[in-house]
Short mmCIF file of C-alpha atoms in Angstrom, two decimals:
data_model
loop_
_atom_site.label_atom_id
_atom_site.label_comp_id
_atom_site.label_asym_id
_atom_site.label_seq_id
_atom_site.Cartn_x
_atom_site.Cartn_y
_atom_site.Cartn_z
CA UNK A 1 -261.94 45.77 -180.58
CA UNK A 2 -259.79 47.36 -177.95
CA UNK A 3 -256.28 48.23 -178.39
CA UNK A 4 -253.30 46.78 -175.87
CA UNK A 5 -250.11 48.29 -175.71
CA UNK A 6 -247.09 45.45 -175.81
CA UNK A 7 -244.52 44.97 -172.88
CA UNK A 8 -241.61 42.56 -173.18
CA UNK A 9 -241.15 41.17 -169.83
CA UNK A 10 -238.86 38.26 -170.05
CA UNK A 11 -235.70 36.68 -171.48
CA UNK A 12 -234.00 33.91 -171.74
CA UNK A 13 -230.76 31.76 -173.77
CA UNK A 14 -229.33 28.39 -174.22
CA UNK A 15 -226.37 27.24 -176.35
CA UNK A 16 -224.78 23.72 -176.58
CA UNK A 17 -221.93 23.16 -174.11
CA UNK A 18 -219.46 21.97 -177.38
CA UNK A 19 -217.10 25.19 -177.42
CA UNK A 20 -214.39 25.32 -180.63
CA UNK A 21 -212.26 27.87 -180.04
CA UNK A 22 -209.89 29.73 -183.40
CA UNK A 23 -207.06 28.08 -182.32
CA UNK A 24 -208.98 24.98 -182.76
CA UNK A 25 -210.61 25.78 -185.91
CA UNK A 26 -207.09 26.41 -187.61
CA UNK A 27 -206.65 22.45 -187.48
CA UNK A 28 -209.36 22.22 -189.97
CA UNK A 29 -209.02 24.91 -192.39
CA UNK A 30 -205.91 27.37 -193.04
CA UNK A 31 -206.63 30.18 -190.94
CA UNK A 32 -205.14 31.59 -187.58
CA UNK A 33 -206.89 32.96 -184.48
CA UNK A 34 -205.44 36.29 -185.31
CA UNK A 35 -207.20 36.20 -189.42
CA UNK A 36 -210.58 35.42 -187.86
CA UNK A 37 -210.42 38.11 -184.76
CA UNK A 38 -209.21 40.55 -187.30
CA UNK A 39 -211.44 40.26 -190.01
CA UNK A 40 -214.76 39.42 -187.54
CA UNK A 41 -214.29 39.61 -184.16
CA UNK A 42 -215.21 36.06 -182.98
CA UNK A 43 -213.01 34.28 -180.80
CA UNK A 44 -215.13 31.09 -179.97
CA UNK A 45 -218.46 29.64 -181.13
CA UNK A 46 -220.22 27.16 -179.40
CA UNK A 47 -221.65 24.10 -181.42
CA UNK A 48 -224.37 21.45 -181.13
CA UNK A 49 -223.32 17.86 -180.88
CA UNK A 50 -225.05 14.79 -183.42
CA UNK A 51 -227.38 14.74 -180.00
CA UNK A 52 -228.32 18.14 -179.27
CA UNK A 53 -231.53 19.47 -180.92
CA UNK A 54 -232.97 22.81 -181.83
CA UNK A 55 -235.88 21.70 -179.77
CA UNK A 56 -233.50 21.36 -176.94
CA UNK A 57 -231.87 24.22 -176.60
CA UNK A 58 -234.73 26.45 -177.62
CA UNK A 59 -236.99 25.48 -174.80
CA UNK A 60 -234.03 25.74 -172.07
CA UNK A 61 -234.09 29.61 -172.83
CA UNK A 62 -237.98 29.79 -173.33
CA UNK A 63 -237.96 28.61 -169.66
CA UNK A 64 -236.21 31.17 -168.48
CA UNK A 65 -237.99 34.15 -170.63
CA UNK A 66 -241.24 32.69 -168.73
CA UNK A 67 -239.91 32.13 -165.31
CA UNK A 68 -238.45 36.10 -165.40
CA UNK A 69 -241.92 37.04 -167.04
CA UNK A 70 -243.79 35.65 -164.14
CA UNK A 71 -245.95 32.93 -165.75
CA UNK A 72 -246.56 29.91 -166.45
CA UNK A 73 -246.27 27.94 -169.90
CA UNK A 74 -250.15 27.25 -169.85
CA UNK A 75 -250.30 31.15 -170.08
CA UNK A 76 -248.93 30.93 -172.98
CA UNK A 77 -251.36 32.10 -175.90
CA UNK A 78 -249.03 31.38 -178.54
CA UNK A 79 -245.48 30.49 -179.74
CA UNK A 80 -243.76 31.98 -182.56
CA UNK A 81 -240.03 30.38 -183.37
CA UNK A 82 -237.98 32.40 -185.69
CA UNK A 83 -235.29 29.58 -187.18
CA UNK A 84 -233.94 28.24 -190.44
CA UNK A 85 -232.47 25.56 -188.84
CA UNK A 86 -235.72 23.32 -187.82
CA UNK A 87 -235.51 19.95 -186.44
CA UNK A 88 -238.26 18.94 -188.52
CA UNK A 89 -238.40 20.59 -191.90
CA UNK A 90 -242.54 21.24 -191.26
CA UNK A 91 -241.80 22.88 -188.03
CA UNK A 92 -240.23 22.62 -184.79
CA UNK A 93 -242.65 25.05 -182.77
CA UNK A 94 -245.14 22.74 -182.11
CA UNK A 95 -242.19 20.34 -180.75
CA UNK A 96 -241.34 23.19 -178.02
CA UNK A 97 -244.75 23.98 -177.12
CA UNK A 98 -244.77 20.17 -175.80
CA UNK A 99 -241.98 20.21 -174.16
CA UNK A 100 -243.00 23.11 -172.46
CA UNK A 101 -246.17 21.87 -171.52
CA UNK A 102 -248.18 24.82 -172.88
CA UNK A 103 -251.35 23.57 -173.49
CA UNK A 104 -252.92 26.96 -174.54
CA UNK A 105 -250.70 27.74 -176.94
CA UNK A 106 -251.03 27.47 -180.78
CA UNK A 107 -247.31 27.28 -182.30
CA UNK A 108 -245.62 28.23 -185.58
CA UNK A 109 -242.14 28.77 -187.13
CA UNK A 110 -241.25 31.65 -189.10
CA UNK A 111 -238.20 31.93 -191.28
CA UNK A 112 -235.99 34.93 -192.09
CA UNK A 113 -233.06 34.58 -191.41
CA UNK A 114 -231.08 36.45 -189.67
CA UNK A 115 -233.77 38.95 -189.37
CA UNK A 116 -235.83 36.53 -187.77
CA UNK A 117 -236.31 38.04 -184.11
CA UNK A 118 -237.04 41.25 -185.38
CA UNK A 119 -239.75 40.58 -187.59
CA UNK A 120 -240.76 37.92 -185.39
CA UNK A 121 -241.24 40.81 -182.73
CA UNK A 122 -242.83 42.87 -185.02
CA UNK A 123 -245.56 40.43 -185.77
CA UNK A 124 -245.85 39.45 -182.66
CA UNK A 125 -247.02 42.74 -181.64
CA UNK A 126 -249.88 42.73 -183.74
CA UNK A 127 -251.40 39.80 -182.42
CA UNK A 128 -251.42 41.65 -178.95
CA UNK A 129 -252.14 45.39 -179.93
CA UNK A 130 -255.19 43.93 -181.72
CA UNK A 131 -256.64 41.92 -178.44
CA UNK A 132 -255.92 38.68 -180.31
CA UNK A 133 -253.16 37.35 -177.76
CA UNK A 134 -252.11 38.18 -174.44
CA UNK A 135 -248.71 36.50 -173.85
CA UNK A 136 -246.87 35.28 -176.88
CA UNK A 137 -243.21 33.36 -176.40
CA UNK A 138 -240.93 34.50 -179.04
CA UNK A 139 -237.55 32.39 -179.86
CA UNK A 140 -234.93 32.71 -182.33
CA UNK A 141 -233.16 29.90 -182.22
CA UNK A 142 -230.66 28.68 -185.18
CA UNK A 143 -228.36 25.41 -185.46
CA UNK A 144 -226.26 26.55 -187.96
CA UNK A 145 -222.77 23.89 -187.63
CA UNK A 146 -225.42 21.59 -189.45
CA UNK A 147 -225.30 23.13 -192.50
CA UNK A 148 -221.83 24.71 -192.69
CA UNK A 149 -219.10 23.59 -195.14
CA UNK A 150 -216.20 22.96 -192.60
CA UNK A 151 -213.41 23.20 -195.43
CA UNK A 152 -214.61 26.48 -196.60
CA UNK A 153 -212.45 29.24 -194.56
CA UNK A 154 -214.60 31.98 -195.57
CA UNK A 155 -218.05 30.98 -193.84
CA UNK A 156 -216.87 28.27 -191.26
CA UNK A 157 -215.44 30.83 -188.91
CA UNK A 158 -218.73 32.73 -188.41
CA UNK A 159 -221.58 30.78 -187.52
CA UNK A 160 -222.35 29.31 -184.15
CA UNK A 161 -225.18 27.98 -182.69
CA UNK A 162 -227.61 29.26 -179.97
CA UNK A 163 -231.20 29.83 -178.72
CA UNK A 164 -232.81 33.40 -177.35
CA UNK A 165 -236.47 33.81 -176.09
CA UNK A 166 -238.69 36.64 -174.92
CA UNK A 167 -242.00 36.95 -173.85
CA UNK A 168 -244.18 39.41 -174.45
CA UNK A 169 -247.74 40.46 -172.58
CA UNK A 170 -250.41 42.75 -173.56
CA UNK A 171 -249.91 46.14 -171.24
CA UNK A 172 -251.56 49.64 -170.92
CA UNK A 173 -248.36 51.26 -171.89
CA UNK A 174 -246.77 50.02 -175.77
CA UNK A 175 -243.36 49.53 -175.12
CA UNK A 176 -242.23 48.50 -178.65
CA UNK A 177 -242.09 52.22 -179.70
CA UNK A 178 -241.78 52.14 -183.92
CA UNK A 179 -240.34 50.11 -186.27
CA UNK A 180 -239.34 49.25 -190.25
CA UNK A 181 -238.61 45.60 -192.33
CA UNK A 182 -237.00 45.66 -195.35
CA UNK A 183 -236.80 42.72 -197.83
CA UNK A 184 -234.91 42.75 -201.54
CA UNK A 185 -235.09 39.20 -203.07
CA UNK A 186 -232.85 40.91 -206.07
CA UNK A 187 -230.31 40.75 -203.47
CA UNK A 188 -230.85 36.85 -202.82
CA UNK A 189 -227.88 35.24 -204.62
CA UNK A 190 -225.67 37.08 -201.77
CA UNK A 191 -226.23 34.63 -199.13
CA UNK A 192 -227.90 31.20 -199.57
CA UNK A 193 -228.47 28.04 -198.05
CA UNK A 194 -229.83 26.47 -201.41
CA UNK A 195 -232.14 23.41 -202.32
CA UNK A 196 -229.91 21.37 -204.68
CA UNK A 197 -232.30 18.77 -206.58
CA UNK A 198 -231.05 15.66 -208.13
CA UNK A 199 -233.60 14.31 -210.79
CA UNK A 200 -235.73 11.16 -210.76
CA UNK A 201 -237.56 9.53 -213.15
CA UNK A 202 -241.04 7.56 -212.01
CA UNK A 203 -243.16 6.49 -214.54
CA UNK A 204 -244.43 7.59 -217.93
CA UNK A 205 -241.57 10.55 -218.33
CA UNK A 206 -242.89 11.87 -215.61
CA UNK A 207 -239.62 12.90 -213.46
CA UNK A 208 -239.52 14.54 -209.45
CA UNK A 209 -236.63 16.35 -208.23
CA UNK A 210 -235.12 14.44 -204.91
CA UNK A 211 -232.00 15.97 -203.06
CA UNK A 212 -230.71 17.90 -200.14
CA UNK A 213 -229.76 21.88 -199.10
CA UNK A 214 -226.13 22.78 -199.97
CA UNK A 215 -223.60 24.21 -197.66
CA UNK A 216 -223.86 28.30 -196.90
CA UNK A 217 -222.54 29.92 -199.63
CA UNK A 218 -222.11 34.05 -198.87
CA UNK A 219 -220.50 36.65 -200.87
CA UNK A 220 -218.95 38.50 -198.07
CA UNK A 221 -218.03 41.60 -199.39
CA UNK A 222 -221.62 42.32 -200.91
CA UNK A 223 -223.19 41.31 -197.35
CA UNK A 224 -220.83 43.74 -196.05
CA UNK A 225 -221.89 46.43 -198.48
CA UNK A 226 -225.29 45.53 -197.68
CA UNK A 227 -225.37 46.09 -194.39
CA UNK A 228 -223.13 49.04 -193.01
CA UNK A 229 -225.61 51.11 -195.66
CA UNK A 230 -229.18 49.80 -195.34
CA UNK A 231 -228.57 48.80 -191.02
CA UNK A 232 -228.63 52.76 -190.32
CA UNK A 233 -231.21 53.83 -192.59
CA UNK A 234 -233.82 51.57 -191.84
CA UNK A 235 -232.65 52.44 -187.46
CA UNK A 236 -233.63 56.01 -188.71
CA UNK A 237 -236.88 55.00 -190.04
CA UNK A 238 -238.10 53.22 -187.15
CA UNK A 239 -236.56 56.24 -185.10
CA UNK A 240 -238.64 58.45 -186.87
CA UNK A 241 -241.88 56.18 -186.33
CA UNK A 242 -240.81 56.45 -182.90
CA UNK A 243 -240.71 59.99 -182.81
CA UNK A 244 -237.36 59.81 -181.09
CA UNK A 245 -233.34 60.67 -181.97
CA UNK A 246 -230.46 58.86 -181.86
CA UNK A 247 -229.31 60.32 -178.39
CA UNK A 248 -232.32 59.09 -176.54
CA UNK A 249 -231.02 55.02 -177.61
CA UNK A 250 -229.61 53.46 -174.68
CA UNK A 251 -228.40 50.64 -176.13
CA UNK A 252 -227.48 49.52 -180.04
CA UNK A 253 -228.27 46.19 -180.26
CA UNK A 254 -227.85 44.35 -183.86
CA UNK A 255 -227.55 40.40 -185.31
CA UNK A 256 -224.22 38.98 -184.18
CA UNK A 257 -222.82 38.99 -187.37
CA UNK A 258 -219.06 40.52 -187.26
CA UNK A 259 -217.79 43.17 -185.12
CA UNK A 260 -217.04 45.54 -188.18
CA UNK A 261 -220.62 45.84 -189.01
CA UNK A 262 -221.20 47.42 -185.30
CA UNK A 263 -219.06 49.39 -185.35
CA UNK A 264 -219.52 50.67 -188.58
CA UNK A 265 -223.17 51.29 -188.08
CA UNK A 266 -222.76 52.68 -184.41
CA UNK A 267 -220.21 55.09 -186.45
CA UNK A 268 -222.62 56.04 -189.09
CA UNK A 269 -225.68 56.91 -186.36
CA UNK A 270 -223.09 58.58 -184.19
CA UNK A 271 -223.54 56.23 -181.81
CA UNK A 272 -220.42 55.76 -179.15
CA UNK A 273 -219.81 52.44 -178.69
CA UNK A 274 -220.01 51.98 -175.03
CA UNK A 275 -223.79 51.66 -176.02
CA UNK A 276 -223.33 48.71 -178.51
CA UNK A 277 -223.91 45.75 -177.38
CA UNK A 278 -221.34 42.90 -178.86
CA UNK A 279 -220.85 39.36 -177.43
CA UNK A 280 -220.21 37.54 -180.92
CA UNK A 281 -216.36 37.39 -179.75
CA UNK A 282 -218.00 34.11 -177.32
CA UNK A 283 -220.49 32.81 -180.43
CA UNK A 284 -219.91 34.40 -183.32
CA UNK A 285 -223.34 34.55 -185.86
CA UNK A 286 -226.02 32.43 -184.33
CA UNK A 287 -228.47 33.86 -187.18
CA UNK A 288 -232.40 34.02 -185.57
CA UNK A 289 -230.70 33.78 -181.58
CA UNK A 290 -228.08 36.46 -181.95
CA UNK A 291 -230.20 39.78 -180.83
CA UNK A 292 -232.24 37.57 -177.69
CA UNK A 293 -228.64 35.71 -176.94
CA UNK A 294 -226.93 39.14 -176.34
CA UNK A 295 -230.07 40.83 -175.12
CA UNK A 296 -230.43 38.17 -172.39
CA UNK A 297 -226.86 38.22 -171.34
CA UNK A 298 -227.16 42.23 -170.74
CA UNK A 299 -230.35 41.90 -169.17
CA UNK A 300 -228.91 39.40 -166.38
CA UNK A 301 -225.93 41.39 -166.40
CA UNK A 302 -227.79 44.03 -165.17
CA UNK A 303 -226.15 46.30 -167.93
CA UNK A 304 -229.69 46.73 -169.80
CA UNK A 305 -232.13 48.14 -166.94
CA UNK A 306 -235.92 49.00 -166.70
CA UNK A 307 -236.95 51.59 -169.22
CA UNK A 308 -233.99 51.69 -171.13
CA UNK A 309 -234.31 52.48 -174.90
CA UNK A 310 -233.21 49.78 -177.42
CA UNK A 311 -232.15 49.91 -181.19
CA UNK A 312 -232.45 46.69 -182.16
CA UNK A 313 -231.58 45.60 -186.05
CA UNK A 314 -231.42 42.34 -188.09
CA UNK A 315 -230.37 41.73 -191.36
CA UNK A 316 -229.14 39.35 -193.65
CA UNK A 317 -230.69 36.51 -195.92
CA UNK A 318 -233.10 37.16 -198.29
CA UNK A 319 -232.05 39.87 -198.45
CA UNK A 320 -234.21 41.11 -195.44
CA UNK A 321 -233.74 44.03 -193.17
CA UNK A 322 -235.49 45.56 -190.37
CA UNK A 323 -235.19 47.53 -187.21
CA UNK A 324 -237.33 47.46 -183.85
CA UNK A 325 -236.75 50.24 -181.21
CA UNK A 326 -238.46 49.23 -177.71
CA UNK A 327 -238.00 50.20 -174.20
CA UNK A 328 -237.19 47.31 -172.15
CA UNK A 329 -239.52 45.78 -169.36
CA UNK A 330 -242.81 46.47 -168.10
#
């Protein structure tokens, strides 16, 4: 079977028009805008309404990721939507490869959390360096408000919600250059958006467990911890795979998640942090969307160019890790 190199050639975002600003947020828990800037970084998050869908917002950016790629949706080989958020707890791929109208494409979600692009990039790229697909649409798209406790100060200020897509096409030259995942379920209990089950009896003492998911509970400090150490050494890794340093990155760009995390890994690589990409100040953590939300925003920017070398790292529930360095475009 031949081998095909992998290009990504498109991007694209969505979030929901509802904006809730710090100032806002302090009439619902006791906090100011100065706490949450401080301690994080975000400023604003945006926030789907009781009408807005994953579904929604995730095919708004997969139509731009394919209109800058150049193709259509029936080119589309196959769909892979990194959320943890679905509409549909079975799956909501399948709803956006309707509304896209891509016939050719079989669909699946994936869930990891807030590592969910990058691992969804990594396995992505298998399916085209072994000849299996030839353009693949991958989202990360995360509705997070829905399953935040809004009187809980220490995780309501983070999350936002948001969609980011790619798409990615079989080419001569392999543009996603080396990588690394990590997972550590020892770690779980650190961040969790648990099943709680509430027992019922049926027949014969025969009992099933009915219920819902909890709130987001996070120990913040350990997360923290968590990252600023294993975020670098699992960059190096897939540096080393890539048999490049860290002066040839262009551009760091890591999950959303709070402004002293960047900085503390761009400060561990020796990274300056002109080449960090941030815009969490506008969403804070949109989980599976925050690396294609910011990567899309630089790309039409015209900060990130053709050819330039990216860092890209998730990390967080789990726990999972992992770290993708590509060179963007064709």
């Amino acid at each position: 079977m031949q081998n095909f190199g992998v290009a990504i050639t498109g991007s694209g975002s969505a979030v929901p028009t509802n904006f809730l600003s710090n100032e806002v947020l302090t009439q619902l828990v006791e906090t100011s805008d100065e706490w949450i800037a401080t301690r994080t970084g975000i400023r604003s998050r945006r926030l789907a309404t009781a009408n807005d869908s994953l579904q929604a917002i995730a095919t708004q950016a997969s139509l731009q990721a394919i209109a800058m790629a150049g193709i259509a949706p029936t080119d589309i080989d196959l769909i892979i939507l990194a959320t943890s958020t679905p509409d549909d707890l079975f799956g909501s791929a399948c709803q956006i490869q309707a509304a896209l109208g891509a016939t050719q494409a079989v669909a699946f979600d994936m869930t990891a959390a807030c590592s969910g692009f990058v691992f969804g990039l990594v396995t992505a790229a298998q399916y085209i360096r072994t000849g299996v697909y030839q353009n693949i649409l991958l989202i990360g798209a995360d509705i997070l408000s829905r399953w935040v406790d809004w009187e809980d100060r220490r995780t309501c200020v983070l999350f936002g919600d948001g969609a980011g897509a790619v798409v990615m096409q079989a080419s001569k030259r392999d543009r996603l250059l080396g990588f690394e995942l990590k997972s550590d379920g020892t770690q779980n209990r650190c961040l969790n958006l648990a099943y709680q089950p509430q027992v019922q009896a049926l027949v014969n003492d025969i009992d099933v467990a009915k219920g819902n998911y909890q709130p987001i509970t996070m120990n913040g400090k350990e997360v923290y911890r968590f990252a600023v150490q294993r975020v670098p050494e699992v960059i190096d890794k897939a540096l080393f795979r890539a048999n490049l340093k860290v002066d040839q990155i262009d551009w760091l760009l890591l999950h959303q998640a709070n402004q002293r995390i960047l900085d503390a890994v761009a400060d561990r690589l020796h990274i300056p942090h002109h080449k960090v990409i941030s815009n969490l100040a506008h969403y804070g953590n949109t989980s599976a969307a925050s690396i294609p939300l910011a990567l899309d925003e630089a790309v039409r920017a015209d900060k990130i160019k053709d050819g330039d070398i990216i860092a890209a790292s998730g990390f967080g529930a789990g726990l999972t890790w992992g770290a993708a360095i590509f060179s963007w475009g064709r």
